[in-house]
PDB file of C-alpha atoms in Angstrom:
ATOM      1  CA  MET I   1     -12.347  -5.814  17.057  1.00  0.00           C
ATOM      2  CA  SER I   2     -12.791  -3.092  14.957  1.00  0.00           C
ATOM      3  CA  GLN I   3      -9.641  -1.287  13.499  1.00  0.00           C
ATOM      4  CA  PRO I   4      -9.061   2.561  14.221  1.00  0.00           C
ATOM      5  CA  THR I   5     -10.215   4.843  11.334  1.00  0.00           C
ATOM      6  CA  LEU I   6      -7.848   8.010  10.882  1.00  0.00           C
ATOM      7  CA  GLN I   7      -8.513  10.432  13.300  1.00  0.00           C
ATOM      8  CA  THR I   8      -6.423  13.285  11.785  1.00  0.00           C
ATOM      9  CA  SER I   9      -6.768  16.272   9.322  1.00  0.00           C
ATOM     10  CA  LEU I  10      -5.892  13.697   6.473  1.00  0.00           C
ATOM     11  CA  ALA I  11      -9.239  11.867   6.055  1.00  0.00           C
ATOM     12  CA  PRO I  12      -9.747   8.476   3.979  1.00  0.00           C
ATOM     13  CA  GLN I  13     -10.742  10.375   1.129  1.00  0.00           C
ATOM     14  CA  ALA I  14      -8.027  12.203   1.092  1.00  0.00           C
ATOM     15  CA  VAL I  15      -5.861   8.991   0.686  1.00  0.00           C
ATOM     16  CA  LYS I  16      -8.027   7.702  -1.703  1.00  0.00           C
ATOM     17  CA  ALA I  17      -7.998  10.762  -3.904  1.00  0.00           C
ATOM     18  CA  ALA I  18      -4.282  10.923  -4.023  1.00  0.00           C
ATOM     19  CA  LEU I  19      -3.886   7.480  -4.889  1.00  0.00           C
ATOM     20  CA  HIS I  20      -6.524   7.610  -7.380  1.00  0.00           C
ATOM     21  CA  ALA I  21      -4.884  10.644  -9.065  1.00  0.00           C
ATOM     22  CA  ILE I  22      -1.933   8.815 -10.201  1.00  0.00           C
ATOM     23  CA  PRO I  23      -2.012   8.306 -14.197  1.00  0.00           C
ATOM     24  CA  LEU I  24      -1.092   4.783 -13.935  1.00  0.00           C
ATOM     25  CA  ASN I  25      -3.546   3.736 -11.071  1.00  0.00           C
ATOM     26  CA  ALA I  26      -6.289   4.936 -13.001  1.00  0.00           C
ATOM     27  CA  THR I  27      -5.096   3.621 -16.272  1.00  0.00           C
ATOM     28  CA  VAL I  28      -5.338  -0.241 -14.594  1.00  0.00           C
ATOM     29  CA  GLY I  29      -8.184   0.723 -12.406  1.00  0.00           C
ATOM     30  CA  VAL I  30      -6.490   0.073  -9.276  1.00  0.00           C
ATOM     31  CA  GLY I  31      -8.583   1.801  -6.451  1.00  0.00           C
ATOM     32  CA  ILE I  32      -8.516   2.221  -2.680  1.00  0.00           C
ATOM     33  CA  THR I  33     -11.622   1.169  -0.935  1.00  0.00           C
ATOM     34  CA  ASP I  34     -10.998   1.820   2.960  1.00  0.00           C
ATOM     35  CA  VAL I  35      -7.940   3.428   5.160  1.00  0.00           C
ATOM     36  CA  GLY I  36      -7.358   3.060   8.485  1.00  0.00           C
ATOM     37  CA  VAL I  37      -4.617   3.921  10.756  1.00  0.00           C
ATOM     38  CA  GLY I  38      -1.436   1.420   9.431  1.00  0.00           C
ATOM     39  CA  TRP I  39      -3.771  -0.549   7.218  1.00  0.00           C
ATOM     40  CA  ALA I  40      -6.025  -0.289   3.823  1.00  0.00           C
ATOM     41  CA  THR I  41      -7.994  -2.256   1.058  1.00  0.00           C
ATOM     42  CA  GLY I  42      -8.196  -1.687  -2.315  1.00  0.00           C
ATOM     43  CA  GLU I  43      -9.308  -3.315  -5.668  1.00  0.00           C
ATOM     44  CA  CYS I  44      -8.669  -3.640  -9.531  1.00  0.00           C
ATOM     45  CA  PRO I  45     -11.307  -4.926 -11.442  1.00  0.00           C
ATOM     46  CA  ASP I  46     -10.832  -8.000 -14.208  1.00  0.00           C
ATOM     47  CA  THR I  47      -9.881  -6.137 -17.651  1.00  0.00           C
ATOM     48  CA  PRO I  48      -9.025  -8.224 -20.336  1.00  0.00           C
ATOM     49  CA  ALA I  49      -6.623  -5.946 -21.705  1.00  0.00           C
ATOM     50  CA  PHE I  50      -4.333  -6.466 -18.340  1.00  0.00           C
ATOM     51  CA  HIS I  51      -4.679 -10.323 -18.738  1.00  0.00           C
ATOM     52  CA  ASN I  52      -1.111 -12.248 -19.686  1.00  0.00           C
ATOM     53  CA  HIS I  53      -0.385 -14.718 -21.956  1.00  0.00           C
ATOM     54  CA  LEU I  54      -2.223 -17.850 -19.716  1.00  0.00           C
ATOM     55  CA  GLY I  55      -5.567 -15.595 -19.554  1.00  0.00           C
ATOM     56  CA  THR I  56      -5.106 -14.715 -15.906  1.00  0.00           C
ATOM     57  CA  ILE I  57      -4.295 -11.161 -14.451  1.00  0.00           C
ATOM     58  CA  HIS I  58      -0.997  -9.935 -15.177  1.00  0.00           C
ATOM     59  CA  ALA I  59       1.445  -9.813 -12.451  1.00  0.00           C
ATOM     60  CA  GLY I  60       2.379  -6.080 -13.355  1.00  0.00           C
ATOM     61  CA  ALA I  61      -1.586  -5.505 -11.959  1.00  0.00           C
ATOM     62  CA  GLN I  62      -1.217  -7.308  -9.095  1.00  0.00           C
ATOM     63  CA  PHE I  63       1.938  -5.386  -8.102  1.00  0.00           C
ATOM     64  CA  LEU I  64       0.481  -2.143  -8.921  1.00  0.00           C
ATOM     65  CA  LEU I  65      -2.435  -3.028  -6.259  1.00  0.00           C
ATOM     66  CA  ALA I  66       0.049  -4.364  -3.739  1.00  0.00           C
ATOM     67  CA  GLU I  67       2.080  -1.057  -4.308  1.00  0.00           C
ATOM     68  CA  ALA I  68      -0.584   1.495  -3.848  1.00  0.00           C
ATOM     69  CA  VAL I  69      -2.674  -0.515  -1.127  1.00  0.00           C
ATOM     70  CA  SER I  70       0.695  -0.843   1.101  1.00  0.00           C
ATOM     71  CA  GLY I  71       0.944   3.118   0.223  1.00  0.00           C
ATOM     72  CA  ALA I  72      -2.585   3.616   1.503  1.00  0.00           C
ATOM     73  CA  ALA I  73      -1.759   1.989   4.937  1.00  0.00           C
ATOM     74  CA  PHE I  74       1.603   4.004   4.994  1.00  0.00           C
ATOM     75  CA  ALA I  75      -0.452   6.916   4.916  1.00  0.00           C
ATOM     76  CA  GLY I  76      -2.978   6.040   7.309  1.00  0.00           C
ATOM     77  CA  ALA I  77      -0.231   5.139   9.783  1.00  0.00           C
ATOM     78  CA  PHE I  78       1.371   8.704   9.347  1.00  0.00           C
ATOM     79  CA  ALA I  79      -1.715  10.746   8.645  1.00  0.00           C
ATOM     80  CA  ALA I  80      -0.833  13.557  10.845  1.00  0.00           C
ATOM     81  CA  GLN I  81       2.568  13.891   9.466  1.00  0.00           C
ATOM     82  CA  LEU I  82       2.149  13.651   5.611  1.00  0.00           C
ATOM     83  CA  ALA I  83       1.607  17.290   5.178  1.00  0.00           C
ATOM     84  CA  GLY I  84       5.344  18.199   5.872  1.00  0.00           C
ATOM     85  CA  ALA I  85       6.851  14.677   4.785  1.00  0.00           C
ATOM     86  CA  VAL I  86       7.946  12.948   1.846  1.00  0.00           C
ATOM     87  CA  PRO I  87       6.754   9.239   1.872  1.00  0.00           C
ATOM     88  CA  LEU I  88       8.954   7.066  -0.513  1.00  0.00           C
ATOM     89  CA  ILE I  89       8.988   3.402  -1.096  1.00  0.00           C
ATOM     90  CA  GLU I  90      12.371   1.786  -0.849  1.00  0.00           C
ATOM     91  CA  ARG I  91      11.529  -2.074  -1.549  1.00  0.00           C
ATOM     92  CA  LEU I  92       8.549  -4.354  -2.376  1.00  0.00           C
ATOM     93  CA  ASP I  93       9.503  -8.040  -1.719  1.00  0.00           C
ATOM     94  CA  THR I  94       6.569  -9.921  -3.960  1.00  0.00           C
ATOM     95  CA  GLN I  95       5.893 -13.665  -3.865  1.00  0.00           C
ATOM     96  CA  TYR I  96       3.196 -14.844  -6.163  1.00  0.00           C
ATOM     97  CA  VAL I  97       1.699 -17.927  -4.693  1.00  0.00           C
ATOM     98  CA  GLY I  98      -1.006 -18.609  -7.397  1.00  0.00           C
ATOM     99  CA  ARG I  99      -2.821 -17.562 -10.587  1.00  0.00           C
ATOM    100  CA  ALA I 100      -5.112 -14.496 -10.313  1.00  0.00           C
ATOM    101  CA  GLN I 101      -8.357 -14.935 -12.030  1.00  0.00           C
ATOM    102  CA  GLY I 102     -11.114 -12.106 -11.629  1.00  0.00           C
ATOM    103  CA  SER I 103     -11.078  -9.084  -9.884  1.00  0.00           C
ATOM    104  CA  LEU I 104      -8.521  -8.609  -7.542  1.00  0.00           C
ATOM    105  CA  SER I 105      -8.932  -7.349  -3.926  1.00  0.00           C
ATOM    106  CA  ALA I 106      -5.876  -6.523  -1.296  1.00  0.00           C
ATOM    107  CA  ARG I 107      -5.514  -5.796   2.523  1.00  0.00           C
ATOM    108  CA  ALA I 108      -2.439  -3.699   3.522  1.00  0.00           C
ATOM    109  CA  GLU I 109      -1.232  -3.589   7.255  1.00  0.00           C
ATOM    110  CA  ALA I 110       1.520  -2.303   9.371  1.00  0.00           C
ATOM    111  CA  ARG I 111       2.690  -4.598  11.952  1.00  0.00           C
ATOM    112  CA  ALA I 112       0.694  -3.025  14.914  1.00  0.00           C
ATOM    113  CA  ALA I 113       3.630  -3.484  17.151  1.00  0.00           C
ATOM    114  CA  ASP I 114       5.821  -1.625  15.114  1.00  0.00           C
ATOM    115  CA  LEU I 115       3.757   1.761  14.615  1.00  0.00           C
ATOM    116  CA  PRO I 116       4.580   3.500  18.061  1.00  0.00           C
ATOM    117  CA  ALA I 117       8.385   3.248  17.443  1.00  0.00           C
ATOM    118  CA  ALA I 118       8.131   4.131  13.521  1.00  0.00           C
ATOM    119  CA  LEU I 119       5.983   7.346  15.026  1.00  0.00           C
ATOM    120  CA  GLN I 120       8.570   7.954  17.847  1.00  0.00           C
ATOM    121  CA  ALA I 121      11.330   7.823  15.515  1.00  0.00           C
ATOM    122  CA  TYR I 122       9.828  10.233  13.118  1.00  0.00           C
ATOM    123  CA  GLY I 123       9.093  12.922  16.066  1.00  0.00           C
ATOM    124  CA  ALA I 124      12.724  12.311  17.193  1.00  0.00           C
ATOM    125  CA  GLU I 125      14.422  12.566  13.766  1.00  0.00           C
ATOM    126  CA  GLY I 126      12.333  13.431  11.097  1.00  0.00           C
ATOM    127  CA  LYS I 127      12.639  10.154   9.418  1.00  0.00           C
ATOM    128  CA  ALA I 128      11.097   6.784   9.854  1.00  0.00           C
ATOM    129  CA  ARG I 129      10.563   3.426   8.138  1.00  0.00           C
ATOM    130  CA  LEU I 130       7.800   1.021   8.120  1.00  0.00           C
ATOM    131  CA  VAL I 131       7.021  -2.406   7.157  1.00  0.00           C
ATOM    132  CA  ILE I 132       3.541  -3.286   5.277  1.00  0.00           C
ATOM    133  CA  GLU I 133       2.514  -6.558   4.300  1.00  0.00           C
ATOM    134  CA  VAL I 134      -0.188  -7.031   1.744  1.00  0.00           C
ATOM    135  CA  SER I 135      -2.119 -10.283   0.632  1.00  0.00           C
ATOM    136  CA  VAL I 136      -3.482  -9.810  -3.255  1.00  0.00           C
ATOM    137  CA  ARG I 137      -6.714 -12.352  -3.515  1.00  0.00           C
ATOM    138  CA  ASP I 138      -8.542 -12.865  -7.047  1.00  0.00           C
ATOM    139  CA  GLY I 139     -12.055 -13.158  -7.477  1.00  0.00           C
ATOM    140  CA  GLU I 140     -12.572 -16.526  -5.915  1.00  0.00           C
ATOM    141  CA  ASN I 141     -10.673 -15.193  -2.879  1.00  0.00           C
ATOM    142  CA  ARG I 142      -7.563 -17.296  -3.419  1.00  0.00           C
ATOM    143  CA  GLU I 143      -4.336 -15.568  -2.673  1.00  0.00           C
ATOM    144  CA  GLY I 144      -2.133 -14.469  -5.598  1.00  0.00           C
ATOM    145  CA  MET I 145       0.485 -12.236  -4.533  1.00  0.00           C
ATOM    146  CA  GLN I 146       2.218 -11.741  -1.112  1.00  0.00           C
ATOM    147  CA  VAL I 147       4.196  -8.866  -0.538  1.00  0.00           C
ATOM    148  CA  VAL I 148       6.259  -6.904   1.973  1.00  0.00           C
ATOM    149  CA  ALA I 149       6.327  -3.275   1.384  1.00  0.00           C
ATOM    150  CA  HIS I 150       9.524  -1.198   3.246  1.00  0.00           C
ATOM    151  CA  TRP I 151       8.289   2.518   3.050  1.00  0.00           C
ATOM    152  CA  TYR I 152      10.686   5.218   4.176  1.00  0.00           C
ATOM    153  CA  LEU I 153       8.832   9.027   5.630  1.00  0.00           C
ATOM    154  CA  ARG I 154      11.200  11.982   5.866  1.00  0.00           C
ATOM    155  CA  SER I 155      10.021  14.839   6.755  1.00  0.00           C
ATOM    156  CA  ARG I 156      10.568  18.301   4.325  1.00  0.00           C
ATOM    157  CA  ALA I 157      12.685  20.061   6.849  1.00  0.00           C
ATOM    158  CA  THR I 158      15.485  17.317   6.947  1.00  0.00           C
ATOM    159  CA  ILE I 159      15.725  17.172   3.162  1.00  0.00           C
ATOM    160  CA  ARG I 160      16.413  21.047   3.174  1.00  0.00           C
ATOM    161  CA  GLY I 161      18.934  20.925   6.229  1.00  0.00           C
ATOM    162  CA  GLY I 162      20.742  18.260   4.263  1.00  0.00           C
TER     163      GLY I 162
END
């Protein structure tokens, strides 16, 4: 079954461009490869400057990729609301499950059952939270990191209104 792509004024290219414009993402080479409604994929090249003392991909590079791809999935879920809102990461729960060798890839997904309630909460209160699950894999398709990202969206009107 195919997953829905963005059908709003915020195209996948806009999400990719916004995340690629973050200087740290650009420095490490983190890129978003695809974005849909509540999901995204990304990658990070194997760069020797970002290896650790074991010669594998540094945990910081994996973390950065996980945070970026979770943000892209969140943006995909709230694409229609982002122009008037501020998204913030509240927490990233990480578990390193293996050493990462080679270029990294990641996939982030919101739980499909959580999307309607989050959108309804934002419509009613101007605030919403959404959990995004991420898997980071290495060049041999072995999982190196599991992440649960907790994102928060607040309308600019509720910020001004205090």
